[in-house]
XYZ file of C-alpha atoms in Angstrom:
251
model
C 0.000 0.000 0.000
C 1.291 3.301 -0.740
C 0.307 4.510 3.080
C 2.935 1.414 4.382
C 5.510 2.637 1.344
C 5.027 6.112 2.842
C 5.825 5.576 6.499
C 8.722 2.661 5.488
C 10.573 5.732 3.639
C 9.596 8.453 6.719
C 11.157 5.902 9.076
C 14.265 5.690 7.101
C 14.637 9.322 6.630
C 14.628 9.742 10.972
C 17.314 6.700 11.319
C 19.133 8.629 8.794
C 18.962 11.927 10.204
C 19.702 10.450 13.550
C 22.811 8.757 12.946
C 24.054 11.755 10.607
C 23.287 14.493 13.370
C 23.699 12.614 16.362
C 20.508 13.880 17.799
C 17.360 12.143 18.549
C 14.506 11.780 16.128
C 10.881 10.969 16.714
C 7.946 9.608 14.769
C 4.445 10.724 15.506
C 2.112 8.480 17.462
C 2.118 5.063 15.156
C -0.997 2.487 14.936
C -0.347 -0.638 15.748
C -0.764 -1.006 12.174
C 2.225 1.315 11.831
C 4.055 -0.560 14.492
C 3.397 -3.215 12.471
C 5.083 -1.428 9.086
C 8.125 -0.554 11.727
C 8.914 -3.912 13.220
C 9.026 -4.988 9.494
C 11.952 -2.843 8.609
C 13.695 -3.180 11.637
C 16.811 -4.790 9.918
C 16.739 -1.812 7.396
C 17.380 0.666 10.793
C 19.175 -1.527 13.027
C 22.292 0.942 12.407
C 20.872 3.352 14.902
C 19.087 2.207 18.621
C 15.115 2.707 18.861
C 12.233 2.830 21.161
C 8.197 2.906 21.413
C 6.763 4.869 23.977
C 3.185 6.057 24.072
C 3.625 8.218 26.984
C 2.303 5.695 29.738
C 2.084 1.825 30.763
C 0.864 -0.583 28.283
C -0.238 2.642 25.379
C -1.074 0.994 22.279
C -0.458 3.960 20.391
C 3.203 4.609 20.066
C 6.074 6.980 19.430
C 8.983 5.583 17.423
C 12.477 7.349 18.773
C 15.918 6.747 17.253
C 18.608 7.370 19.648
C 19.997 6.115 22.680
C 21.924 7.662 25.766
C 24.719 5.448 24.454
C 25.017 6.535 21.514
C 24.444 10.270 21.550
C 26.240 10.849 25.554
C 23.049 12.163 26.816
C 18.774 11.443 27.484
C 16.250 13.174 26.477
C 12.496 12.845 27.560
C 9.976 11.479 25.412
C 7.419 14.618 23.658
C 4.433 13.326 25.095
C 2.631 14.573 27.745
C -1.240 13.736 29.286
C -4.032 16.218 29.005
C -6.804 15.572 31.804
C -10.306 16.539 30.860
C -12.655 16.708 33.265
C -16.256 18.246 32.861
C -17.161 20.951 34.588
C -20.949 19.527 36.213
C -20.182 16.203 36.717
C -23.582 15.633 37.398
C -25.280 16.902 34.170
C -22.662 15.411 31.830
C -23.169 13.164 29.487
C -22.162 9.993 29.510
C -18.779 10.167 27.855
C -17.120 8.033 25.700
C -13.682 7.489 23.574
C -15.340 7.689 20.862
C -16.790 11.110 22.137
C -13.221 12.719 23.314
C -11.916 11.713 19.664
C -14.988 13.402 18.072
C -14.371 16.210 19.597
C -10.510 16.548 18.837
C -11.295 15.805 15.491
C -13.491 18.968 14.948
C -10.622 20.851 16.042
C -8.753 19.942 13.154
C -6.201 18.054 15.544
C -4.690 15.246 13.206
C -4.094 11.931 14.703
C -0.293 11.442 14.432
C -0.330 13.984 17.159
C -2.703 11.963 19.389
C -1.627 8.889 21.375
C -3.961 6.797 23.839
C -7.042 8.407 25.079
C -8.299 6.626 28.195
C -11.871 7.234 29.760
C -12.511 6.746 33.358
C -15.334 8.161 35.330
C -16.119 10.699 32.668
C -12.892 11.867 32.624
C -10.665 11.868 29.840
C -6.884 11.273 29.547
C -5.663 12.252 26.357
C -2.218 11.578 25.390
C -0.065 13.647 22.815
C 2.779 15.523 21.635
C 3.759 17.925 23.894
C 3.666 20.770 21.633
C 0.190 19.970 21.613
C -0.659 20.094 24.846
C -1.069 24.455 25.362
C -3.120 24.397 22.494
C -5.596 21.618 23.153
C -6.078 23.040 27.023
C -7.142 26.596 25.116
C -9.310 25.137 22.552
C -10.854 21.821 23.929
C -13.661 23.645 25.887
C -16.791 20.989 24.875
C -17.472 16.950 24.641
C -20.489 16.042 22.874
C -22.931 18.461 24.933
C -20.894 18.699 28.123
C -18.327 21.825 28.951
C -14.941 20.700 30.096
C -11.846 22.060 31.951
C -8.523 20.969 31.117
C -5.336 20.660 32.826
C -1.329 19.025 31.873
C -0.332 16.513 34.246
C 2.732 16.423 34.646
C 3.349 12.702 34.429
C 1.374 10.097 33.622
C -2.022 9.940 36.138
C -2.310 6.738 38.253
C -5.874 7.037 37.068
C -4.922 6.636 33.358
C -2.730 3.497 33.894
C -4.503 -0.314 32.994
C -6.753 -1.769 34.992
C -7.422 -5.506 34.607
C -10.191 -8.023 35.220
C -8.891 -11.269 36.249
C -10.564 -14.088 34.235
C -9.596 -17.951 34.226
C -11.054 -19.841 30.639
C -11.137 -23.143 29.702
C -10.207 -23.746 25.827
C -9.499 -27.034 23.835
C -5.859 -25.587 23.002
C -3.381 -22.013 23.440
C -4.361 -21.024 20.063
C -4.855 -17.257 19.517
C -8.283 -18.259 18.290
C -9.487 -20.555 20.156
C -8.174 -17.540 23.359
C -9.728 -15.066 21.162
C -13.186 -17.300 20.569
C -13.826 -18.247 24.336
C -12.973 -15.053 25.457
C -15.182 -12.852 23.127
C -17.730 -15.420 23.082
C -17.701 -15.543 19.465
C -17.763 -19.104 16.990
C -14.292 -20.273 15.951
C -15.102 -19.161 12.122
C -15.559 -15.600 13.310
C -12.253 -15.761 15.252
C -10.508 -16.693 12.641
C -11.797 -14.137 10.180
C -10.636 -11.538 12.684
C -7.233 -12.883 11.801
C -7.331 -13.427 7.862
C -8.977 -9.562 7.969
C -5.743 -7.628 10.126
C -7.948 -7.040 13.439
C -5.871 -9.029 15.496
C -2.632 -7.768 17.175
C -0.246 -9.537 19.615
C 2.665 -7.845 21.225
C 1.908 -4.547 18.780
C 2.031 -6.428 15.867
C -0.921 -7.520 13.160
C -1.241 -11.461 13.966
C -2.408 -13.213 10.948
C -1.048 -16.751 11.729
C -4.425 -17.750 14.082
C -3.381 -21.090 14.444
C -0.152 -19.927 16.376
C 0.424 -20.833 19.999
C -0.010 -17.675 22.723
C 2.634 -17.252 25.098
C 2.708 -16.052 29.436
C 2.962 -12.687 29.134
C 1.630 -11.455 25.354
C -0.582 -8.780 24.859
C -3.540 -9.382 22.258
C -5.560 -6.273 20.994
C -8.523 -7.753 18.730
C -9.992 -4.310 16.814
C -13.874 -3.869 17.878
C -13.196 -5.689 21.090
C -10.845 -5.139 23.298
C -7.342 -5.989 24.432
C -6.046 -8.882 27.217
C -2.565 -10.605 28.444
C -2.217 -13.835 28.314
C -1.027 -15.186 31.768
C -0.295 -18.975 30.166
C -1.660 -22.221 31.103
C -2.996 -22.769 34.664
C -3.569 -26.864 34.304
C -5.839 -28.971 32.493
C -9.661 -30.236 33.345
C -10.955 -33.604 33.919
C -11.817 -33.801 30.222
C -7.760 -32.863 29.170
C -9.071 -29.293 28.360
C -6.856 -26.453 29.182
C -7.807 -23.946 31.614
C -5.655 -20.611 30.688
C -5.343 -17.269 32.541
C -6.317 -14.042 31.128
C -6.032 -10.607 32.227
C -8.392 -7.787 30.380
C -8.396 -4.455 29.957
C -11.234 -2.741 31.448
């Protein structure tokens, strides 16, 4: 796709740049789907030292940096910071959604390179982006759907926009991403699997099209449309030789 031919040459262009000024160079917020793109090339830019951040625990949305203390003889923070929007009635807002904050950054014209994670809890909004972004979102983003909002710049990342988990324990024939993905989502194996064959599935930041492929303790699994888990690995088998697996989900 021209899009994926696009980023592969912008990604080149920063490991160039870095290694030729000796100064760090940063992507905007990639998709996993542009993660995806990166970890493709990564032979093409091992040369220079990288990193993802998204600007808190666990953010799927990530910035690429070339550069390392190592190699340059200094650190430099990541250009992210967290924008907390909070309405200004609690009690006559409306019952706000991601889908809502995004909305409304949209109308403002904001494109979404500059926009990491945003993370909704209690009506309150934790929006993630470049930190040359953050002034002139707190000026402008005064409105959320039909509720007025105030907003602030933490100045690291809030404890209340870090993951939180529900603990689940499923039994599944096998540690198959599908069969996980099935039994968890509730859905019939076909349907799992055509998440796979149509690039909605993601493990460890990366599209996952081999469904038949074996999970491991500790991966990450974002399906598109329905959420995002870990995989905590087998916890023993049933009666019946079943498996019963452990799965932590985002909530």
């Amino acid at each position: 796709m021209q899009e994926d031919r696009e980023l592969r040459r912008r990604i080149l262009d920063l490991a160039n740049r870095c290694y030729q000024s000796n100064i760090y160079m940063y992507s905007g917020f990639l998709s996993m789907g542009g993660q995806t793109v990166f970890h493709a090339m990564e032979s093409d830019v091992s040369f220079v030292p990288w990193t993802l951040f998204g600007g808190g625990a666990d953010c799927e949305r990530q910035i690429l940096r070339f550069g390392s203390p190592d190699m340059l003889g200094y650190e430099e923070d990541f250009p992210t910071r967290c924008l907390i929007v909070r309405p200004l009635n609690q009690k006559f807002a409306d019952p706000l959604t991601h889908r809502d904050f995004l909305g409304a950054l949209m109308h403002l014209g904001v494109e979404r390179d500059v926009l990491g994670d945003i993370v909704v809890r209690d009506q309150v909004g934790y929006i993630f982006c470049e930190d040359t972004m953050a002034e002139y979102l707190r000026g402008l983003l005064v409105r959320v759907k039909h509720t007025s909002v105030a907003c602030e710049i933490a100045d690291a990342c809030p404890t209340a926009a870090k993951p939180e988990f529900s603990v689940q324990e499923l039994v599944v024939s096998s540690e198959r991403c599908d069969a996980v993905v099935a039994k968890l989502y509730q859905l019939p194996r076909s349907r799992s699997i055509q998440l796979f064959q149509s690039k909605q599935v993601f493990v460890n930041g990366c599209r996952f099209e081999n469904n038949s492929a074996s999970l491991k303790p500790g991966d990450v699994v974002s399906v598109r449309g329905f959420g995002k888990f870990v995989f905590d690995g087998c916890l023993g088998e049933t009666k019946k030789g079943r498996i019963r697996v452990g799965i932590r989900k985002y909530v």
